[in-house]
mmCIF file of C-alpha atoms in Angstrom:
data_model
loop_
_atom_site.group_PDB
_atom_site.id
_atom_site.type_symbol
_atom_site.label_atom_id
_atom_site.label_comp_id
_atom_site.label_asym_id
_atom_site.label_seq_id
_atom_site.Cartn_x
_atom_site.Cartn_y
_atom_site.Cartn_z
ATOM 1 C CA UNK A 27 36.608 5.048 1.685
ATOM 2 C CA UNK A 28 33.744 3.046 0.073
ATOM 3 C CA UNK A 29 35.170 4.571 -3.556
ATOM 4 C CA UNK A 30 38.289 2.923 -3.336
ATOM 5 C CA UNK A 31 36.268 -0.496 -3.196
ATOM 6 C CA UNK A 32 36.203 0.007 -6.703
ATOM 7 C CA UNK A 33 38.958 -0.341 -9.421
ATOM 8 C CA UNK A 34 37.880 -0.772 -13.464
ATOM 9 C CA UNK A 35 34.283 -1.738 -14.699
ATOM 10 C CA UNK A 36 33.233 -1.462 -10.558
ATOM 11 C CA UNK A 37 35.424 -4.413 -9.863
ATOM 12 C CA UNK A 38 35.938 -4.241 -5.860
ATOM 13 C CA UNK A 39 40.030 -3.718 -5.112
ATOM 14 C CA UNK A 40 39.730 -5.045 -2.038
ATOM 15 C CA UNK A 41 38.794 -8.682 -1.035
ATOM 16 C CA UNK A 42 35.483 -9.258 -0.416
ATOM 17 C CA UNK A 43 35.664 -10.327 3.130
ATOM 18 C CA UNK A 44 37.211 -6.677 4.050
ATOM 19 C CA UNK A 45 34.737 -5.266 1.572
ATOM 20 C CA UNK A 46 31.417 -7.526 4.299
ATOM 21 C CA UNK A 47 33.178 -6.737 7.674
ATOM 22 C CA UNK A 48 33.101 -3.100 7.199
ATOM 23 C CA UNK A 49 30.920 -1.803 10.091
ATOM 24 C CA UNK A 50 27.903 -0.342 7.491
ATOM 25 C CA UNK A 51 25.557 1.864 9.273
ATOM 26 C CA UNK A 52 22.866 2.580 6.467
ATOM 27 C CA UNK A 53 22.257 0.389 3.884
ATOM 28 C CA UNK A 54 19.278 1.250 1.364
ATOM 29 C CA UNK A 55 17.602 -1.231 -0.214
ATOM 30 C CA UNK A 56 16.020 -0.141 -3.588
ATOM 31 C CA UNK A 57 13.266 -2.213 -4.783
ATOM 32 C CA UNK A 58 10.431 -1.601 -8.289
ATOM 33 C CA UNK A 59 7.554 -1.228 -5.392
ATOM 34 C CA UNK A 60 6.663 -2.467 -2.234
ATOM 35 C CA UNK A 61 3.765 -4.426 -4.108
ATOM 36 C CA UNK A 62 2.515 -7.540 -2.378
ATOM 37 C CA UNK A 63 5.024 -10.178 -4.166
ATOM 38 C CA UNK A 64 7.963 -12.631 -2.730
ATOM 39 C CA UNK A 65 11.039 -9.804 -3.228
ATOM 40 C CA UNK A 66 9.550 -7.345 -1.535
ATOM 41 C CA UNK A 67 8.803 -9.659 1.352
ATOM 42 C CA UNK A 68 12.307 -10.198 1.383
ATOM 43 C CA UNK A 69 13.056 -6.775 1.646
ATOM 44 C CA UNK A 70 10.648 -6.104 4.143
ATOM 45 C CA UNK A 71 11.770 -8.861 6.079
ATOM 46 C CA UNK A 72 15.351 -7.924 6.187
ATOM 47 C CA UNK A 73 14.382 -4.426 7.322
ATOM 48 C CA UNK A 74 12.448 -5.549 10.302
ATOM 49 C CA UNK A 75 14.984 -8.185 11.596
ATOM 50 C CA UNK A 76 17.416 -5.863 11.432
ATOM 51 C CA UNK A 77 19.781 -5.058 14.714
ATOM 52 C CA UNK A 78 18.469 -1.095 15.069
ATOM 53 C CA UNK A 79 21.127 -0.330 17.127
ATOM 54 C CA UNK A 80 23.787 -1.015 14.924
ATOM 55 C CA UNK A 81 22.053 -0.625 10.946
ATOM 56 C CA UNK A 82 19.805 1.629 9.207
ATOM 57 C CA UNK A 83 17.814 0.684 6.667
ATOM 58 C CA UNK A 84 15.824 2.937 4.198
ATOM 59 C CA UNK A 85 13.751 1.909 1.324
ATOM 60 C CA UNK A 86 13.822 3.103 -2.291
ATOM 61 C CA UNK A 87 10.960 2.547 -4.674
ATOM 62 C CA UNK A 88 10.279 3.633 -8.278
ATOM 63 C CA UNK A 89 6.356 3.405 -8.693
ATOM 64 C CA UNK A 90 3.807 4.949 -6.033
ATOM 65 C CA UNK A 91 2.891 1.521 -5.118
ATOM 66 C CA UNK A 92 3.621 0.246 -1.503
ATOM 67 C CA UNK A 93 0.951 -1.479 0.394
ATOM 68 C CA UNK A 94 3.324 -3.310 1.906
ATOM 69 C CA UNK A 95 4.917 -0.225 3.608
ATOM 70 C CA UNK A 96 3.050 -0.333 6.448
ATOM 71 C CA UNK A 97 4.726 -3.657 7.613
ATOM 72 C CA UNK A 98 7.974 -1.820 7.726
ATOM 73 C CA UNK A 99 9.059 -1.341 11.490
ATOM 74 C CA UNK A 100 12.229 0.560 11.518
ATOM 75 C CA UNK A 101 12.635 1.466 7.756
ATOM 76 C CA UNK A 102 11.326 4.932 5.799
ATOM 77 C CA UNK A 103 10.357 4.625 2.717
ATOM 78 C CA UNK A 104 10.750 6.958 -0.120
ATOM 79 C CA UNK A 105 9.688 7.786 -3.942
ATOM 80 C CA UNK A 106 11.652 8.248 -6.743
ATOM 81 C CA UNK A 107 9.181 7.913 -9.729
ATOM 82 C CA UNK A 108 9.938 6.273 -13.039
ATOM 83 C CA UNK A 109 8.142 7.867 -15.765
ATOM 84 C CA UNK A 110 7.934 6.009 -18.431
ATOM 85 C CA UNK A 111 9.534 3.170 -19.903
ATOM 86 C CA UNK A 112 12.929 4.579 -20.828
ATOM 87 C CA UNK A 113 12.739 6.770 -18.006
ATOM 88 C CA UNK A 114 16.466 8.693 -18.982
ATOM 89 C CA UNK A 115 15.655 11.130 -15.940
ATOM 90 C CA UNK A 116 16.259 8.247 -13.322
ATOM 91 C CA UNK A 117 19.790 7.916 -12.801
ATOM 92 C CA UNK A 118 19.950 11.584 -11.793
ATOM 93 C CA UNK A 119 17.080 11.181 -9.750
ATOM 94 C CA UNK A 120 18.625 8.011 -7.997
ATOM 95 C CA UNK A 121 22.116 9.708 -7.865
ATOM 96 C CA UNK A 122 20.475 13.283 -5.636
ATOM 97 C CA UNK A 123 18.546 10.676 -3.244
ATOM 98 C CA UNK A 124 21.620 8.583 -2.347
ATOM 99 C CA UNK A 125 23.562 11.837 -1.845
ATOM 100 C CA UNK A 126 20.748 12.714 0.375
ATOM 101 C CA UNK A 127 20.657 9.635 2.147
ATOM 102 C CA UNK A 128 24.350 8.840 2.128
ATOM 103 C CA UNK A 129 24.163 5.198 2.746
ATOM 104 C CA UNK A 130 27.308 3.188 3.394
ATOM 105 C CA UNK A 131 25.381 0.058 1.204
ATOM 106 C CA UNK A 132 22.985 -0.083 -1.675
ATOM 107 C CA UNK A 133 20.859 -3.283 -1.900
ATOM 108 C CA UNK A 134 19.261 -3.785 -5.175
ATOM 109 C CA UNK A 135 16.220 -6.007 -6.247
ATOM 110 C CA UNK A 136 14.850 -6.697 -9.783
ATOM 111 C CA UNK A 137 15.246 -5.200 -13.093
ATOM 112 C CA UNK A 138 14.486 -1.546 -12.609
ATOM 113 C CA UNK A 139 17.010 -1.388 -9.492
ATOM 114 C CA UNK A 140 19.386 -3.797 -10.792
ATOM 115 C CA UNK A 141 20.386 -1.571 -14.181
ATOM 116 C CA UNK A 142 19.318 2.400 -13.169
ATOM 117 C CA UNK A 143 20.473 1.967 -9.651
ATOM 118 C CA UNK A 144 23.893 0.605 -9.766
ATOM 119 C CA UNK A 145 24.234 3.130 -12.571
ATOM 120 C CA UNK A 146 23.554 6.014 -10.129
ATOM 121 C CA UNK A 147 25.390 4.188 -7.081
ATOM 122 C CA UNK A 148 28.219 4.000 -9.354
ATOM 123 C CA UNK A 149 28.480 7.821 -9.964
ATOM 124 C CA UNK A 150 27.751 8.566 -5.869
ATOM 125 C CA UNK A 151 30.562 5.976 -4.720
ATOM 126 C CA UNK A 152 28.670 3.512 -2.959
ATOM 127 C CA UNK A 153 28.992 0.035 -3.097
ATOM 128 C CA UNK A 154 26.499 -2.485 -4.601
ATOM 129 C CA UNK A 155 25.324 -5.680 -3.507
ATOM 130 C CA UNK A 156 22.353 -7.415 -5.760
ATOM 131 C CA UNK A 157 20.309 -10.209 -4.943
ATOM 132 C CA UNK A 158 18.743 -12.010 -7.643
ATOM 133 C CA UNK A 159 15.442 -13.406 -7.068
ATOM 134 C CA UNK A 160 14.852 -15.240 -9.811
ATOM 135 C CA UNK A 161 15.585 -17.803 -12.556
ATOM 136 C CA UNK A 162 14.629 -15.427 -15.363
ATOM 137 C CA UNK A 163 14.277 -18.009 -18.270
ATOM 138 C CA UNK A 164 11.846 -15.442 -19.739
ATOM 139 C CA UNK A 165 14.040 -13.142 -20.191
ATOM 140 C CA UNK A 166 14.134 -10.951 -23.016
ATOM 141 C CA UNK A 167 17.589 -10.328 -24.711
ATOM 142 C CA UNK A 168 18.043 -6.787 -24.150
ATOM 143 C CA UNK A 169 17.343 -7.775 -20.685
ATOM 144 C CA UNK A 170 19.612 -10.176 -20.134
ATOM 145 C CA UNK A 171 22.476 -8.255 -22.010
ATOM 146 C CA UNK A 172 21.906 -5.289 -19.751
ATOM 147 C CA UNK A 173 22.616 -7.526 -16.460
ATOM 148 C CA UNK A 174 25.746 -9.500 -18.088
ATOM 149 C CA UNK A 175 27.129 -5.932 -19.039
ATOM 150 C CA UNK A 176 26.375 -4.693 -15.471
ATOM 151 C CA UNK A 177 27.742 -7.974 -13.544
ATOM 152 C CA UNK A 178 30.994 -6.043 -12.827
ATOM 153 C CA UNK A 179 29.240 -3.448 -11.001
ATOM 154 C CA UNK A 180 28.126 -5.079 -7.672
ATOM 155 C CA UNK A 181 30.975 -5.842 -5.318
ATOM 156 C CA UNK A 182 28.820 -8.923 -4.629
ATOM 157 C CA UNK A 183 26.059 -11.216 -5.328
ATOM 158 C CA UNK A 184 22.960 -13.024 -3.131
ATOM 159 C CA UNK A 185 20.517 -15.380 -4.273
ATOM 160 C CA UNK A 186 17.730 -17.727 -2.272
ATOM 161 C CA UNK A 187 19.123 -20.556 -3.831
ATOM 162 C CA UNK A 188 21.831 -22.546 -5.418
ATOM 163 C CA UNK A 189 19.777 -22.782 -8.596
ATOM 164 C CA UNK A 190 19.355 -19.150 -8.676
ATOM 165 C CA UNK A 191 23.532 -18.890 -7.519
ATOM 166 C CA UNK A 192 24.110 -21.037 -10.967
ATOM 167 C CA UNK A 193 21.703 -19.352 -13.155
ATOM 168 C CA UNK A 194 23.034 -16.109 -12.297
ATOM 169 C CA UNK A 195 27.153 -16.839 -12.655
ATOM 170 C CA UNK A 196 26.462 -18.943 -16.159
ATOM 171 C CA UNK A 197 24.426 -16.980 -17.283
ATOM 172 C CA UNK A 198 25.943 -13.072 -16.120
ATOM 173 C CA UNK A 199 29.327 -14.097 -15.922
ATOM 174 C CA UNK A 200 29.081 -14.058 -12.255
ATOM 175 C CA UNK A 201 32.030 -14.867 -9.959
ATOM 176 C CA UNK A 202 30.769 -15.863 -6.421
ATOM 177 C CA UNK A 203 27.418 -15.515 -5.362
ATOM 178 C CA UNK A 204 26.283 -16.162 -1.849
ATOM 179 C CA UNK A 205 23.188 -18.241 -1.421
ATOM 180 C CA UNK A 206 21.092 -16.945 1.985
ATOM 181 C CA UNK A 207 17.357 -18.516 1.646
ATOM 182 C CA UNK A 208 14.720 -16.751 2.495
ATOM 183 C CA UNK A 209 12.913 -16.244 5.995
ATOM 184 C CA UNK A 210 9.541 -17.584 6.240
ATOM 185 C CA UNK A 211 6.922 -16.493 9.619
ATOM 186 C CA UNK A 212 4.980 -19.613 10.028
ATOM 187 C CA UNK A 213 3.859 -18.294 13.630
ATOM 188 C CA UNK A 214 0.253 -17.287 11.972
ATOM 189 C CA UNK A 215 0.320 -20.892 10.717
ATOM 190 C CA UNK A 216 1.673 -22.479 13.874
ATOM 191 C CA UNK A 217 -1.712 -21.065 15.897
ATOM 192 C CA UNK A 218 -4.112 -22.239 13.588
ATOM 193 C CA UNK A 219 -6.028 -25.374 14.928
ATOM 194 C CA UNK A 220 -5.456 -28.753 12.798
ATOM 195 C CA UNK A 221 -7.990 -29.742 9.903
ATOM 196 C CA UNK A 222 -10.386 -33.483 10.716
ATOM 197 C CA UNK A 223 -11.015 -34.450 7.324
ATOM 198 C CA UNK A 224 -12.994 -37.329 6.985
ATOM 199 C CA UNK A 225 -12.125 -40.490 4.422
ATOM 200 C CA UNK A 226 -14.626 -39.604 2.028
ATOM 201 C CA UNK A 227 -14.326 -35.893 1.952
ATOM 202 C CA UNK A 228 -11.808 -34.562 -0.885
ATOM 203 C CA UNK A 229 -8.945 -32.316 0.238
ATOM 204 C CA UNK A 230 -8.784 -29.022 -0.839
ATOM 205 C CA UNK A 231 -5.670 -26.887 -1.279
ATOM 206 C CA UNK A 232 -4.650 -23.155 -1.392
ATOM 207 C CA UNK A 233 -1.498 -22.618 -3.590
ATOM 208 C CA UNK A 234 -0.349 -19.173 -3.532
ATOM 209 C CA UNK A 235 1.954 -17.847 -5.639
ATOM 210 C CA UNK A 236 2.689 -16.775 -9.779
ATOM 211 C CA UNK A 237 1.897 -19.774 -12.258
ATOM 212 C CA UNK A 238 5.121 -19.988 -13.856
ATOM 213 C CA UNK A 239 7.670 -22.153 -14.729
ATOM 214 C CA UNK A 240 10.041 -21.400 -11.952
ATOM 215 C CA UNK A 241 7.492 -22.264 -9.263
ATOM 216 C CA UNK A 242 7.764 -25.826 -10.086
ATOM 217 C CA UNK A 243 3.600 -26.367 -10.467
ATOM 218 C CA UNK A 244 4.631 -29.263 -12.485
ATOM 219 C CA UNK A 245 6.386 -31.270 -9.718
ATOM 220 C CA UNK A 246 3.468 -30.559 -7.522
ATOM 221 C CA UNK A 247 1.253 -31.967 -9.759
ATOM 222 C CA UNK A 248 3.160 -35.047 -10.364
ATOM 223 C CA UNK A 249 2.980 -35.614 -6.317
ATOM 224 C CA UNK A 250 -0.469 -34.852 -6.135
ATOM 225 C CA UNK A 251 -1.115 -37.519 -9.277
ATOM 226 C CA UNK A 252 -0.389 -40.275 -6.583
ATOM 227 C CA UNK A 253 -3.025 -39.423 -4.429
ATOM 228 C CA UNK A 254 -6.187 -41.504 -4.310
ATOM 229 C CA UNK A 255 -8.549 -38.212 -3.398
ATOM 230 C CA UNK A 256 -10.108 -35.669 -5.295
ATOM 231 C CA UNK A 257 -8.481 -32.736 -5.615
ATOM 232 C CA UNK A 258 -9.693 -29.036 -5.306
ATOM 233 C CA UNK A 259 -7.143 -26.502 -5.779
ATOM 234 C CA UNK A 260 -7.352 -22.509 -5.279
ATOM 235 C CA UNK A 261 -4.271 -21.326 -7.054
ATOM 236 C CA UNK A 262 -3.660 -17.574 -5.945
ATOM 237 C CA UNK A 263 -1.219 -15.393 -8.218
ATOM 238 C CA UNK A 264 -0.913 -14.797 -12.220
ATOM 239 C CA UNK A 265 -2.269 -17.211 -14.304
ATOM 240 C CA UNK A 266 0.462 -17.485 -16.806
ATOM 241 C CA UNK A 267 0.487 -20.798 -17.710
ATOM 242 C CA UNK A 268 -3.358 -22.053 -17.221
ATOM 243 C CA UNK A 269 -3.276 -23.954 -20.383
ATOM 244 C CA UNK A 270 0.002 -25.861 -19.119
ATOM 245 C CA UNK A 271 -1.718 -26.669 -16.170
ATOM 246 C CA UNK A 272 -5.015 -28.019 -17.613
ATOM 247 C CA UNK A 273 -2.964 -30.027 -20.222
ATOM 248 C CA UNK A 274 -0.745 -31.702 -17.090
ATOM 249 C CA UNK A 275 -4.245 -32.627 -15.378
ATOM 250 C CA UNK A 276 -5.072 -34.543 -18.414
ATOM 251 C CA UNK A 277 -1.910 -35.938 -18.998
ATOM 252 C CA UNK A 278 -1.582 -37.235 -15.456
ATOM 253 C CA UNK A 279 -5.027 -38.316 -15.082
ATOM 254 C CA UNK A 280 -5.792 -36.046 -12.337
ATOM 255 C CA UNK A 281 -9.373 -35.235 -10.815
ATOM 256 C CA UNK A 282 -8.942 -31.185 -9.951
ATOM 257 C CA UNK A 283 -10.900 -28.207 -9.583
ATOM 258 C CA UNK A 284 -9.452 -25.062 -9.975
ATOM 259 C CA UNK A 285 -10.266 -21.456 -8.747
ATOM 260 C CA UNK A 286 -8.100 -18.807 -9.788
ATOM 261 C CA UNK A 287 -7.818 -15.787 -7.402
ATOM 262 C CA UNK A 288 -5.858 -12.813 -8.009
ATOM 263 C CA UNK A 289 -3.234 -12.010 -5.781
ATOM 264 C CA UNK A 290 -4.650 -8.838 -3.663
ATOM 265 C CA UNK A 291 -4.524 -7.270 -0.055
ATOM 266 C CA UNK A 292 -7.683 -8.736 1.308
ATOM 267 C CA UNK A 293 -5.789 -12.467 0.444
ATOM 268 C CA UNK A 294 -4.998 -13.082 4.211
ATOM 269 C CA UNK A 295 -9.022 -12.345 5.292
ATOM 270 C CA UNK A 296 -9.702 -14.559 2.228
ATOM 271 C CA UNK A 297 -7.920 -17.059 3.083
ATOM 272 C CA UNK A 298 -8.630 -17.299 6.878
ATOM 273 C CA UNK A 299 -12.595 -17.642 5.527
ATOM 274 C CA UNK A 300 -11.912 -20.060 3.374
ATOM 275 C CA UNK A 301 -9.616 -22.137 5.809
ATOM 276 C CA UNK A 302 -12.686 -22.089 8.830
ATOM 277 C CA UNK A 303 -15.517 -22.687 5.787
ATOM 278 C CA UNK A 304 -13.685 -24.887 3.806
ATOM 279 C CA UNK A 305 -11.537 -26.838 5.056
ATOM 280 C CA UNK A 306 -8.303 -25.620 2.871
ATOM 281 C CA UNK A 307 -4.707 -27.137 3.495
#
């Protein structure tokens, strides 16, 4: 049934809304790796709050890397390694596992899934959905024309959030994408006892995440210029735009100190030391 979802260039024949109330049983999600970063928390995320009773999830990667596997509750996990750059082997490759697994869904994330995947799902029968994670105004232009070419192949779209939703349809010639933001656990944060800080004491703060443009450092550190206290700042994650960042401290007048950590499995134990040493908001 799924292949008659799709008509020329993958378009779905059927409205979308018949396409989403389809009871799917399996859906496999197929992700780079299962590296420590905010997609595959996503992923990970939408496995484990899963109904287990009614879906079944499995997990595609493309690189032996998945430290983040062992968070998955009901979700197996399985390898089908790129080699290479080009890697012309990994359609094929793609195509035998989905026969194997015979989802009813595939659920792609990033590059790598979002162009060899949908190729492979394509020749199997099964239906696409991508989310987009990001707004990729790095993009390369082989890169871009790759996803704009491939648009027509996902029977739909998801994105985090409206900014990624408009990115994505200007840019790919998107239709309709649905915006669901992500799910954040803040229990570990909701048990941890409140910071005294005296007056005179200058506030620390742990920002975790890739220094890049999309993170919107700069409109943190325009907030942060208001402050009267001095500043010390762990930034966790790539350090892409350092420079940036040291030329908006000047520019805004800003007392800081910066540590850069990078991003690693041992970050929650860091970061738990730091909090009870330190004093780290």
């Amino acid at each position: 049934m799924v292949s008659s979802w799709f008509g020329a260039c993958g378009k779905p024949v059927v409205s979308k809304e018949i396409i989403m109330s389809t009871p799917v049983k399996h859906i496999v999600h197929i992700i780079p790796t299962l590296n420590f970063g905010g997609a595959e928390r996503f992923v990970v995320n939408m496995c484990n709050g899963g109904t287990a009773d009614m879906y079944k999830h499995s997990v595609i990667i493309l690189k032996q890397e998945q430290p983040m596997a062992q968070e998955l509750i009901h979700a197996d996990v399985h390898v089908v390694q790129k080699r290479g750059k080009l890697s012309l082997h990994l359609v094929r490759d793609i195509q035998k596992k989905l026969e194997e697994l015979q989802p009813d869904l595939v659920h792609t994330h990033l590059f790598g899934a979002d162009v060899w995947v949908r190729l492979a799902a394509r020749r199997v029968g099964v239906p696409v959905v991508t989310t987009e994670h990001n707004v990729n105004v790095g993009e390369g232009m082989i890169k871009h024309a790759l996803k704009r070419l491939l648009a027509c192949t996902s029977v739909a779209y998801t994105a985090p959030s409206r900014a990624i939703a408009t990115y994505i349809e200007k840019e790919y010639g998107v239709s309709e994408t649905t915006v669901i933001p992500y799910g954040i656990d803040i229990s570990a944060f909701l048990k941890t006892n409140p910071l005294k800080l005296a007056a005179s004491e200058p506030i620390k703060l742990l920002i975790i995440g890739r220094l890049v443009e999309q993170k919107g450092h700069a409109v943190a550190l325009r907030a942060l210029a208001e402050m009267k206290n001095d500043l010390g700042i762990n930034w966790t994650g790539g350090v892409s735009v350092v420079a940036q960042l040291r030329m908006w401290q000047l520019h805004m007048r800003v007392l800081m100190w910066f540590w850069f950590h990078r991003f690693g499995k041992g970050l929650g134990l860091w970061w738990q030391k730091q909090w009870h040493q330190r004093g780290l908001l």
